[in-house]
């Protein structure tokens, strides 16, 4: 029987031919007819058996193809099926290997696509027409993908055989004429034949791919053009709808005589709302804001014209000196102009010119996995996080940035009315968040005992001091005093919750503001800060929650609400609303604005129940208000701030070197200074050294405390591994209220029970500025 000549294998074609198959040790290799089709290799005794009797089939999708020698190769699926095959020549064997590898690649893709389509079949279709079009596109893409894989496989084979041909030619050049010549020429001829076979397969695959791409190119261009035209029509329709919606809003406002400045809704505060700022009230379900409806808890409308003609002293018991009538004098201008000691009337001469730039942030790439893979199995407290995630400021310096808009407290100190003063204090609480809108970098964690002073007494009339008073849990105490009659103090610890896509940071502790002239004592807590897109995407920051600013002397209260960002909200982003009430719950002012731009204040003339029902079924409160007055507006960032970590004008000066500061001041921290200078590799090494030094100091402090408490244990070595144990505690409200456990005595603050809140807190004991004046820093620890 003559052997038919097998065709050159082409991708996707059925391949047939005779091969010798190993049967057993008695019969050895037997001649069989093999057929390769649709990823399956079947064999028969003769060609006549193809119609009725198949002797065996193996699926190439999971098979392994191995070449043994010039004519033999093995196909095995890793289980019970193994075919030992032999071709009549090396050229014939290579034809089969090429065809088998192409068929295997195609079978593997078809199996994967079958699994994917099985998963997709459970989802509902978008319609029969769309489903058929999608199916056609998917089919075309699969075909093109298959052809590309064929090209890749052929490319690998061409490279393989091209190298073999090159070797044979090199060997031929070194052969002397003689008996070896004919053998080498035969090998070169076979190599060239193999190269021609694979090249033909590559050419066929390229031809098929080109024909298929040309056939569908025009159809795709038409479909793309149709999609573009449809998008333009949708944009035009959306624009028309937006114009109609805007027109209807203006018509509605005109019908109700509602000015745009009063359209910002705020919250209704009827008395105290306990526990609003507690971390224990944080619930994971409350963090998903995208589906929230925009519910206005009250409505503001313009006051009756008769109120504009009457003096403010005849309305709500507040003196007419507030400037909240329809005159041209604003609230802050009237308050400041009424005092001859206004800061505007004094000529301020700065003692030094502060810097306005820092080195630009380097553009260093960061591979997160390269960091995390080295942290497997380590304690969380000992994972060295690189400075790539930081900004060149410490948490103490960030805390001092709360004083960026200290002028609001200066104005509040001059107010005659506690309710008006409450408006300025509330605006001050909001202004402290304006610096965070673009600041996605993490500040450096302060070392225990680290301090930071901000002395602006001659320039701005205040000076402040921060100290890291606890490391486990981390907590910082802050004290600021102004010659214009106010004192600000706070102790803040941070609790965080990582929830996959975002990180929630909950500040613990209260902030106190005391005005000397009126003896008004205000307290409030901070809201939750959320950092979104932690894993993928661009980082962005949001502030959400509620703040109760309470005047403990008069009982006045301002309830502020920071609205979380929502894709579905029709309101402005980063919105803040609030209501100022007296001790009887009567509303006097409505506040509105955004925490990253400005805050406004509107005086309430009259309030009543009415309007639409709220979310809980109650009627909303309607406030009749006068025209809004601006309390605060954010100062624009300096030029080039995007290259300087988005620092404000104040933040750019915080790490500027100064003379006479304490040796524990954050400005002397070497890793932070190196990062600011752009030397990040050195900063990482220095940061790791400081962290290890802090751990060693803490272990020594704990051993000293144990020896003091248990003299009998003195001289004994710690148990195996005990010296290395360091627990990274996550602060909670309970941990915070129970005090700190670092066995560390603060240099400038002492722990007391706050008489207003009942919480243990660190209050400034004095002595720092006197020590600075005398240059006496001998008692300061060496922490750097």
XYZ file of C-alpha atoms in Angstrom:
784
model
C 0.000 0.000 0.000
C 1.458 3.282 -1.052
C 1.570 6.039 1.519
C -0.351 9.133 0.439
C 1.578 12.353 0.699
C 0.422 14.382 3.660
C -0.294 18.038 3.012
C 1.565 20.832 4.739
C -0.285 21.504 8.020
C -2.183 24.749 8.137
C -3.720 26.201 11.274
C -7.274 24.987 11.783
C -7.133 22.291 9.031
C -7.699 18.565 9.538
C -4.425 16.655 9.261
C -4.210 12.961 8.296
C -1.459 10.474 7.657
C 0.261 7.202 8.480
C 2.292 6.795 11.659
C 3.804 3.849 13.483
C 2.301 3.284 16.938
C 3.900 1.199 19.678
C 1.537 -1.661 20.672
C 3.493 -4.119 22.871
C 6.839 -5.890 23.187
C 5.675 -8.770 20.939
C 4.329 -6.798 17.981
C 6.363 -3.627 18.496
C 5.438 -0.681 16.257
C 2.366 -1.130 14.042
C 1.295 1.069 11.158
C -1.902 3.067 11.915
C -3.922 5.768 10.174
C -4.083 8.936 12.319
C -6.586 11.782 11.965
C -6.156 15.161 13.722
C -9.373 17.221 13.843
C -10.934 19.729 16.287
C -8.263 19.215 18.912
C -8.677 15.415 18.930
C -6.133 12.876 17.636
C -7.778 9.569 16.607
C -6.297 6.494 14.961
C -7.564 3.548 12.923
C -6.032 0.347 11.555
C -6.865 1.375 8.000
C -8.435 4.317 6.226
C -11.510 2.181 5.617
C -12.217 2.003 9.373
C -12.722 5.770 9.597
C -16.456 5.425 8.962
C -17.229 2.881 11.696
C -14.395 1.833 14.058
C -12.135 4.228 15.987
C -9.331 2.477 17.887
C -8.532 5.401 20.240
C -8.765 9.157 20.736
C -6.776 11.610 22.846
C -7.731 15.209 23.677
C -4.848 17.550 22.906
C -6.124 20.362 25.185
C -4.646 18.587 28.203
C -1.984 16.532 26.398
C 1.783 16.785 26.573
C 3.835 16.423 23.367
C 7.461 15.346 23.728
C 10.073 14.598 21.041
C 12.383 11.664 21.757
C 14.690 11.530 18.699
C 14.744 12.324 14.996
C 11.620 10.227 14.192
C 9.983 9.301 17.540
C 7.640 11.400 19.703
C 5.237 10.771 22.610
C 1.745 12.140 23.293
C 0.342 11.735 26.816
C -2.576 13.250 28.707
C -0.988 12.583 32.084
C -3.389 9.741 32.812
C -3.979 6.376 31.210
C -3.494 7.452 27.599
C 0.051 7.545 26.200
C 0.874 7.167 22.507
C 4.445 6.294 21.500
C 4.595 7.235 17.808
C 7.225 7.091 15.055
C 7.261 8.828 11.702
C 8.899 7.554 8.559
C 11.382 10.478 8.520
C 12.401 13.504 10.487
C 10.601 15.762 8.028
C 7.364 13.793 8.457
C 7.736 13.855 12.225
C 8.155 17.609 12.194
C 5.025 18.040 10.079
C 3.068 16.140 12.704
C 4.649 18.067 15.603
C 3.759 21.381 13.959
C 0.162 20.315 13.345
C -0.196 18.877 16.874
C 1.130 22.009 18.578
C -1.217 24.244 16.572
C -4.166 21.977 17.345
C -3.258 21.865 21.042
C -3.124 25.658 21.315
C -6.503 25.985 19.594
C -8.087 23.247 21.745
C -6.875 24.915 24.939
C -8.381 28.254 23.895
C -11.676 26.657 22.936
C -11.897 24.932 26.304
C -11.213 28.184 28.191
C -13.784 30.064 26.126
C -16.311 27.327 26.748
C -15.830 27.746 30.490
C -16.234 31.519 30.200
C -19.360 31.246 28.101
C -20.793 28.805 30.634
C -20.330 31.414 33.363
C -21.812 34.179 31.240
C -24.871 32.157 30.326
C -26.372 32.706 33.772
C -26.613 36.478 33.306
C -29.759 37.896 31.650
C -29.475 39.160 28.099
C -30.108 42.725 27.069
C -32.407 41.721 24.219
C -32.430 39.364 21.283
C -30.975 41.890 18.828
C -28.234 43.065 21.151
C -27.505 39.473 22.131
C -27.063 38.371 18.519
C -24.791 41.344 17.753
C -22.752 40.691 20.865
C -22.505 37.013 19.977
C -21.285 37.887 16.499
C -18.655 40.267 17.806
C -17.503 37.765 20.404
C -17.287 35.052 17.776
C -15.232 37.287 15.505
C -12.933 38.277 18.338
C -12.445 34.636 19.278
C -11.587 33.785 15.684
C -9.121 36.641 15.421
C -7.636 35.669 18.760
C -7.267 32.113 17.539
C -5.455 33.300 14.432
C -3.145 35.473 16.503
C -2.319 32.475 18.696
C -1.615 30.447 15.565
C 0.751 33.173 14.393
C 2.481 33.133 17.760
C 2.893 29.354 17.685
C 4.219 29.413 14.125
C 6.592 32.190 15.061
C 8.028 30.059 17.856
C 8.441 27.124 15.491
C 10.123 29.266 12.825
C 12.556 30.603 15.391
C 13.284 27.066 16.584
C 13.882 25.581 13.153
C 15.695 28.669 11.919
C 18.204 28.234 14.728
C 18.634 24.535 13.864
C 19.177 25.423 10.204
C 21.750 28.029 11.160
C 23.638 25.484 13.251
C 23.683 23.003 10.387
C 25.006 25.629 7.996
C 27.732 26.545 10.454
C 28.713 22.923 10.794
C 28.768 22.571 6.997
C 31.221 25.430 6.642
C 33.698 23.627 8.892
C 33.461 20.254 7.138
C 36.300 19.192 4.887
C 35.442 17.595 1.589
C 35.260 13.870 2.054
C 32.977 11.212 3.470
C 31.195 13.537 5.897
C 30.107 15.932 3.187
C 27.114 13.988 1.888
C 25.775 13.364 5.416
C 26.017 17.037 6.381
C 24.405 18.131 3.130
C 21.530 15.708 3.807
C 21.032 17.185 7.291
C 21.057 20.720 5.948
C 18.510 19.726 3.310
C 16.189 18.252 5.968
C 16.569 21.322 8.149
C 15.763 23.573 5.239
C 12.696 21.453 4.446
C 11.474 21.748 8.048
C 12.011 25.483 7.945
C 10.055 25.701 4.686
C 7.162 23.703 6.202
C 6.835 25.950 9.241
C 7.270 29.053 7.104
C 4.421 27.918 4.864
C 2.255 27.361 7.946
C 3.098 30.871 9.115
C 2.265 32.337 5.711
C -1.066 30.494 5.618
C -1.931 31.768 9.116
C -1.030 35.327 8.138
C -3.152 35.048 4.994
C -6.153 33.802 6.968
C -5.779 36.524 9.581
C -5.428 39.261 6.972
C -8.461 38.071 5.034
C -10.577 37.875 8.176
C -9.432 41.306 9.406
C -10.182 42.919 6.028
C -13.598 41.292 5.888
C -14.627 42.732 9.257
C -12.768 46.049 9.132
C -15.406 47.927 7.144
C -18.208 46.498 9.271
C -16.468 47.625 12.470
C -15.830 51.077 11.053
C -19.522 51.480 10.279
C -20.485 50.216 13.736
C -18.014 52.599 15.368
C -19.344 55.536 13.377
C -22.892 54.608 14.383
C -21.857 54.496 18.051
C -20.228 57.918 17.762
C -23.327 59.418 16.171
C -25.512 57.868 18.864
C -23.241 59.275 21.575
C -23.473 62.763 20.062
C -27.266 62.493 19.989
C -27.326 61.356 23.633
C -25.083 64.254 24.655
C -27.347 66.726 22.870
C -30.404 65.200 24.528
C -28.739 65.310 27.941
C -27.782 68.939 27.433
C -31.374 69.816 26.542
C -32.649 68.000 29.630
C -30.137 69.830 31.818
C -31.253 73.193 30.407
C -34.901 72.288 30.995
C -34.112 71.165 34.536
C -32.242 74.403 35.216
C -35.106 76.423 33.801
C -37.608 74.590 36.012
C -35.429 75.157 39.076
C -35.224 78.886 38.353
C -38.966 79.021 37.805
C -39.554 77.231 41.097
C -37.187 79.514 42.984
C -38.808 82.545 41.439
C -42.226 81.286 42.504
C -41.048 80.807 46.111
C -38.693 83.867 46.097
C -35.840 81.594 47.182
C -32.359 83.055 46.539
C -29.599 80.647 45.531
C -27.488 81.501 48.588
C -30.227 80.117 50.831
C -30.908 76.921 48.923
C -28.329 74.907 50.852
C -30.133 72.556 53.191
C -28.861 71.994 56.700
C -29.774 69.692 59.507
C -32.373 70.180 62.212
C -30.908 70.136 65.672
C -33.426 70.043 68.506
C -31.296 69.616 71.582
C -28.295 67.378 72.150
C -27.644 64.275 70.078
C -25.522 61.987 72.270
C -22.874 59.694 70.864
C -22.831 61.071 67.320
C -19.070 61.242 67.175
C -18.252 57.999 68.989
C -16.307 55.352 67.166
C -18.626 52.745 68.642
C -21.382 54.151 66.422
C -19.314 53.521 63.305
C -20.936 50.802 61.255
C -19.652 49.364 58.028
C -23.043 49.727 56.380
C -22.893 53.470 56.960
C -19.858 53.755 54.686
C -21.625 52.907 51.433
C -22.904 56.292 50.373
C -23.365 55.964 46.626
C -26.962 54.794 46.859
C -28.024 57.325 49.516
C -30.881 59.670 48.726
C -30.337 63.386 49.314
C -32.696 64.076 52.211
C -33.041 67.688 53.339
C -33.902 67.870 57.004
C -35.073 71.494 56.873
C -35.848 74.228 54.388
C -34.670 77.847 54.364
C -36.714 80.645 52.765
C -36.191 84.436 52.702
C -37.528 86.255 55.730
C -40.509 88.532 55.480
C -39.512 92.056 54.275
C -40.686 93.521 57.595
C -37.701 91.879 59.292
C -35.299 93.738 57.017
C -36.699 97.076 58.261
C -36.600 96.137 61.933
C -33.594 96.191 64.194
C -32.039 92.871 64.985
C -32.445 93.579 68.724
C -36.236 93.308 68.394
C -36.190 89.821 66.893
C -34.330 87.148 68.769
C -32.671 88.880 71.652
C -29.372 89.430 69.819
C -27.963 92.946 69.721
C -28.207 94.947 66.506
C -24.431 95.354 66.566
C -24.080 91.973 64.859
C -24.529 93.567 61.476
C -26.910 90.824 60.300
C -29.560 93.174 58.931
C -29.837 94.183 55.324
C -26.980 96.663 55.515
C -23.730 96.436 53.695
C -21.571 95.680 56.741
C -20.779 91.984 57.102
C -20.771 90.057 60.343
C -16.996 89.900 60.731
C -16.406 93.472 59.556
C -18.854 94.882 62.104
C -17.377 92.793 64.910
C -13.810 93.779 64.141
C -14.589 97.421 63.456
C -16.303 97.765 66.843
C -13.010 97.225 68.662
C -10.048 99.605 68.535
C -7.777 96.632 69.211
C -8.590 95.002 65.908
C -5.550 93.346 64.310
C -6.181 95.363 61.164
C -5.450 98.549 63.091
C -2.022 97.326 64.127
C 1.003 97.354 61.879
C 2.382 93.804 61.846
C 6.072 93.491 61.103
C 7.140 89.852 60.525
C 10.327 88.890 62.288
C 11.493 86.859 59.340
C 10.565 86.042 55.785
C 9.190 82.532 55.621
C 9.996 80.226 52.741
C 7.442 79.781 49.971
C 8.840 76.689 48.238
C 10.309 73.275 49.009
C 12.059 70.864 46.606
C 9.666 69.289 44.120
C 8.392 65.823 44.901
C 10.469 63.190 43.029
C 8.657 60.933 40.606
C 9.664 57.569 42.045
C 7.712 54.486 40.998
C 6.583 52.140 43.762
C 5.863 48.427 43.489
C 3.462 47.639 46.339
C 4.012 43.895 46.014
C 7.772 44.292 46.397
C 7.049 45.758 49.818
C 4.312 43.404 50.967
C 6.057 40.185 49.955
C 8.848 40.942 52.439
C 6.341 41.492 55.248
C 4.773 38.029 55.291
C 5.003 36.546 58.765
C 6.217 39.737 60.420
C 4.507 41.670 63.187
C 2.506 44.618 61.926
C 4.446 47.022 64.144
C 7.748 45.932 62.597
C 6.817 46.287 58.930
C 9.055 49.052 57.515
C 6.771 51.158 55.317
C 8.773 53.284 52.854
C 8.561 57.058 52.750
C 6.950 56.783 49.296
C 3.591 56.775 51.084
C 4.464 59.813 53.236
C 4.662 63.561 52.965
C 7.612 65.385 54.591
C 5.648 66.492 57.667
C 4.911 64.740 60.947
C 1.487 64.192 62.471
C 2.325 66.909 65.029
C 2.826 69.402 62.226
C -0.408 68.317 60.571
C -2.170 68.877 63.903
C -0.703 72.389 64.081
C -2.214 73.113 60.652
C -5.591 73.364 62.407
C -4.482 76.928 63.183
C -4.247 77.900 59.500
C -7.325 80.108 59.847
C -6.697 81.369 63.377
C -8.282 84.707 62.365
C -11.700 83.107 62.867
C -10.954 82.699 66.589
C -9.571 86.245 66.709
C -12.890 87.508 65.357
C -14.843 85.246 67.671
C -12.967 86.660 70.686
C -14.332 90.118 69.855
C -17.976 89.067 69.562
C -20.408 90.411 72.111
C -22.926 87.600 71.539
C -22.158 83.976 72.386
C -24.382 82.839 69.497
C -22.404 84.929 67.020
C -19.199 83.614 68.576
C -20.517 80.089 68.052
C -20.762 80.790 64.303
C -17.056 81.635 64.150
C -16.046 78.622 66.221
C -18.130 76.374 63.939
C -16.490 77.911 60.858
C -13.087 77.296 62.474
C -13.886 73.599 62.984
C -14.779 73.286 59.296
C -11.740 75.248 58.076
C -9.333 72.731 59.647
C -10.329 70.189 56.976
C -9.694 72.463 53.979
C -6.014 71.465 53.814
C -6.838 67.761 53.422
C -8.698 67.786 50.109
C -5.599 66.934 47.999
C -3.274 65.703 50.757
C -3.226 61.942 50.146
C 0.271 61.488 51.590
C 0.575 59.993 55.057
C 2.340 62.165 57.663
C 5.253 60.654 59.589
C 4.289 58.911 62.814
C 5.875 60.958 65.630
C 8.335 59.273 67.934
C 7.425 59.118 71.608
C 8.497 62.414 73.181
C 8.747 64.199 69.826
C 7.576 67.818 69.936
C 6.722 70.594 67.505
C 6.469 74.271 68.272
C 4.774 76.870 66.075
C 5.725 80.290 67.377
C 3.862 82.984 65.472
C 3.426 85.382 68.381
C 4.958 88.435 66.705
C 3.433 87.716 63.304
C -0.016 86.381 64.156
C -0.346 86.732 67.906
C -0.313 83.026 68.859
C 2.051 80.195 69.656
C 1.383 76.468 69.913
C 3.124 73.331 71.153
C 2.492 69.668 70.280
C 3.991 66.603 71.919
C 3.615 62.878 71.249
C 2.514 61.752 74.713
C 1.784 58.099 73.930
C 2.909 55.557 71.368
C 0.629 52.610 72.191
C -1.992 53.805 71.433
C -0.514 56.773 69.518
C -1.747 60.089 70.903
C -0.616 63.696 70.587
C -1.372 66.625 72.887
C -1.674 70.155 71.514
C -1.848 73.512 73.282
C -2.143 76.918 71.602
C -2.575 80.329 73.215
C -3.213 83.707 71.610
C -2.612 87.188 72.955
C -5.988 88.091 71.462
C -7.931 86.252 74.101
C -8.369 82.572 73.215
C -6.804 79.219 74.080
C -7.071 76.003 72.077
C -6.119 72.590 73.442
C -6.712 69.058 72.266
C -5.476 65.502 72.593
C -6.060 63.357 69.522
C -5.575 59.619 69.017
C -6.312 57.975 65.682
C -8.235 54.746 65.119
C -8.406 53.282 61.627
C -10.396 50.600 59.822
C -9.234 49.163 56.513
C -12.198 47.913 54.483
C -10.606 46.830 51.224
C -11.222 49.710 48.853
C -10.997 52.493 51.419
C -9.482 53.367 54.780
C -11.523 55.081 57.503
C -9.639 57.199 60.048
C -11.558 58.086 63.222
C -9.954 60.743 65.480
C -10.595 60.146 69.189
C -10.600 62.854 71.828
C -12.106 66.293 72.299
C -11.007 69.766 71.215
C -11.398 72.662 73.652
C -11.541 76.371 72.875
C -11.742 78.886 75.738
C -12.293 82.631 75.351
C -10.862 84.637 78.237
C -13.133 87.699 78.053
C -16.463 85.850 78.107
C -15.220 82.630 79.759
C -17.092 80.683 77.065
C -15.759 77.120 76.880
C -16.443 75.223 73.632
C -15.805 71.531 72.946
C -16.232 69.352 69.880
C -14.911 66.189 68.227
C -13.571 65.558 64.739
C -15.407 63.696 61.964
C -14.306 60.566 60.105
C -11.786 60.907 57.290
C -12.047 58.329 54.488
C -9.284 57.622 51.975
C -10.748 55.950 48.885
C -9.130 53.773 46.176
C -6.458 52.339 48.463
C -5.726 49.343 46.182
C -6.360 50.645 42.659
C -7.272 53.990 41.161
C -6.467 57.561 42.147
C -6.589 58.282 45.860
C -9.173 60.800 47.041
C -10.283 61.965 50.480
C -13.723 62.579 51.932
C -14.914 63.876 55.307
C -18.208 62.620 56.715
C -20.079 62.567 60.000
C -21.592 65.000 62.489
C -20.085 67.455 64.951
C -21.721 68.967 68.021
C -20.006 72.202 69.061
C -21.170 72.893 72.636
C -20.764 76.045 74.727
C -20.651 74.655 78.249
C -21.233 78.037 79.904
C -24.399 79.084 78.047
C -25.728 75.767 76.699
C -25.607 77.030 73.086
C -25.034 74.329 70.497
C -24.144 74.090 66.822
C -24.912 70.807 65.088
C -22.822 70.407 61.914
C -23.315 67.696 59.322
C -20.595 66.749 56.825
C -22.422 65.075 53.942
C -20.564 62.063 52.492
C -19.830 62.144 48.787
C -22.388 60.356 46.626
C -22.410 59.768 42.877
C -26.189 60.107 42.912
C -26.470 63.299 44.951
C -27.755 66.415 43.248
C -26.029 68.612 45.800
C -22.580 70.134 45.749
C -19.702 67.890 46.815
C -18.129 68.172 50.295
C -21.198 69.948 51.642
C -21.481 71.077 55.275
C -24.676 72.346 56.895
C -25.539 73.306 60.447
C -27.885 75.081 62.820
C -26.924 77.215 65.846
C -29.407 76.895 68.708
C -29.595 78.276 72.239
C -30.037 76.213 75.390
C -33.815 76.042 74.761
C -33.364 74.583 71.296
C -34.394 77.739 69.463
C -32.569 78.199 66.145
C -30.728 81.497 65.627
C -28.356 80.869 62.714
C -28.156 78.511 59.760
C -24.692 77.617 58.430
C -23.973 76.269 54.955
C -20.996 75.761 52.679
C -18.300 73.224 51.836
C -15.359 72.070 53.932
C -12.884 72.750 51.113
C -13.997 76.234 50.054
C -16.146 78.465 52.276
C -18.797 78.750 54.997
C -21.721 81.170 55.151
C -24.053 82.206 57.943
C -27.723 83.249 57.742
C -29.655 84.671 60.657
C -32.969 82.975 61.420
C -35.900 85.352 61.799
C -38.653 82.814 62.238
C -39.084 79.050 62.134
C -42.120 76.851 61.618
C -43.105 73.302 60.801
C -44.198 72.668 57.251
C -43.045 71.702 53.803
C -42.369 68.128 52.776
C -42.124 65.266 55.206
C -38.622 64.190 56.213
C -37.076 60.752 55.916
C -38.640 59.686 59.232
C -42.101 60.943 58.326
C -41.857 64.179 60.329
C -42.474 67.549 58.772
C -39.380 69.545 57.948
C -38.610 72.773 59.754
C -38.859 75.905 57.603
C -36.457 78.707 58.597
C -37.021 82.252 57.401
C -33.532 83.774 57.131
C -31.808 86.996 56.200
C -29.229 87.249 53.449
C -26.202 85.023 53.960
C -22.909 86.495 55.166
C -19.573 84.858 54.449
C -17.682 83.660 57.529
C -14.690 81.968 55.957
C -13.161 81.330 52.543
C -10.178 79.100 51.778
C -6.936 80.768 50.753
C -5.753 79.519 47.308
C -2.808 77.121 47.275
C 0.576 78.576 46.293
C 1.771 78.292 42.723
C 3.211 74.862 41.926
C 1.545 73.224 44.944
C 0.850 70.066 42.924
C 4.617 69.456 42.825
C 5.023 70.210 46.545
C 2.634 67.645 48.038
C -0.248 70.159 47.740
C 1.087 72.055 50.774
C -0.602 75.297 51.778
C 1.359 78.472 52.473
C 1.510 77.594 56.180
C 2.439 73.944 55.559
C 5.420 75.001 53.419
C 6.914 76.773 56.458
C 6.302 74.097 59.088
C 9.492 72.111 58.413
C 11.672 75.158 57.802
C 14.796 74.980 60.011
C 14.767 77.356 62.983
C 17.247 78.224 65.694
C 16.634 77.699 69.391
C 14.037 74.946 69.044
C 14.048 71.869 71.286
C 16.234 68.900 70.274
C 13.026 66.831 70.116
C 11.377 69.121 67.544
C 10.075 67.503 64.339
C 12.228 69.864 62.271
C 15.289 67.979 63.552
C 13.992 64.583 62.446
C 16.569 63.290 59.913
C 14.392 60.932 57.848
C 11.782 63.627 57.349
C 14.438 66.155 56.329
C 16.001 63.709 53.846
C 12.623 63.036 52.261
C 11.967 66.753 51.848
C 15.322 67.047 50.066
C 14.344 64.242 47.661
C 16.830 61.690 49.048
C 14.234 58.980 49.595
C 16.550 55.963 49.762
C 18.537 57.553 52.568
C 15.277 58.605 54.221
C 14.032 55.005 54.210
C 17.227 53.770 55.869
C 17.104 56.545 58.474
C 13.418 55.921 59.159
C 14.085 52.251 59.843
C 16.942 53.175 62.192
C 14.754 55.554 64.198
C 11.940 53.018 64.489
C 14.328 50.335 65.755
C 15.841 52.801 68.217
C 12.368 53.604 69.533
C 11.613 49.903 70.050
C 14.865 49.440 71.970
C 14.125 52.467 74.161
C 10.668 51.177 74.914
C 11.935 47.732 75.930
C 14.453 49.350 78.254
C 11.716 51.523 79.759
C 9.499 48.475 80.312
C 12.327 46.548 81.966
C 13.029 49.507 84.252
C 9.347 49.701 85.179
C 9.259 45.963 85.919
C 12.361 46.226 88.141
C 10.764 49.091 90.041
C 7.511 47.200 90.512
C 9.186 43.830 91.274
C 12.608 44.302 92.882
C 12.945 40.522 93.319
C 13.003 40.114 89.536
C 15.986 42.440 89.091
C 18.872 40.790 87.315
C 16.794 38.109 85.659
C 16.850 37.823 81.897
C 13.546 37.966 80.060
C 12.070 34.734 78.784
C 12.994 33.541 75.321
C 11.546 35.907 72.794
C 10.056 38.193 75.445
C 12.477 40.961 74.609
C 11.333 41.026 71.004
C 7.598 41.166 71.655
C 5.975 44.418 70.643
C 2.198 44.636 70.383
C 0.747 47.099 67.927
C -2.494 48.117 69.603
C -5.273 49.759 67.657
C -6.773 52.555 69.792
C -10.460 52.427 70.544
C -12.816 54.673 72.509
C -12.498 52.360 75.521
C -8.702 52.227 75.308
C -8.528 55.976 74.894
C -10.752 56.744 77.890
C -8.826 54.347 80.118
C -5.563 56.264 79.575
C -2.229 55.312 78.044
C 0.163 52.565 79.054
C 3.593 53.518 77.723
C 5.245 53.993 81.157
C 6.288 57.367 79.778
C 6.030 60.713 81.543
C 5.467 63.617 79.214
C 7.920 66.506 79.312
C 5.479 69.386 78.860
C 2.011 67.909 79.467
C 0.467 66.160 82.461
C -2.466 63.768 82.459
C -5.633 64.932 84.181
C -9.334 64.164 84.114
C -11.021 66.791 82.001
C -13.765 68.476 84.074
C -15.909 69.141 80.980
C -15.838 65.728 79.296
C -14.708 63.404 82.087
C -12.028 61.955 79.810
C -8.374 61.491 80.820
C -6.413 64.023 78.811
C -3.008 65.686 78.758
C -3.003 69.393 79.630
C -0.072 71.724 79.169
C 1.829 72.110 82.454
C 3.971 75.033 81.302
C 7.700 75.621 81.160
C 8.452 75.067 77.472
C 8.677 78.679 76.341
C 10.682 79.586 79.438
C 13.129 76.749 78.666
C 13.426 78.012 75.095
C 14.124 81.540 76.254
C 16.900 80.266 78.527
C 18.161 77.667 76.040
C 17.854 74.987 78.721
C 17.106 71.687 76.968
C 19.172 69.406 79.254
C 16.122 67.458 80.405
C 14.973 66.621 76.851
C 15.469 62.981 75.786
C 17.659 62.027 72.840
C 15.084 60.515 70.491
C 16.768 61.166 67.120
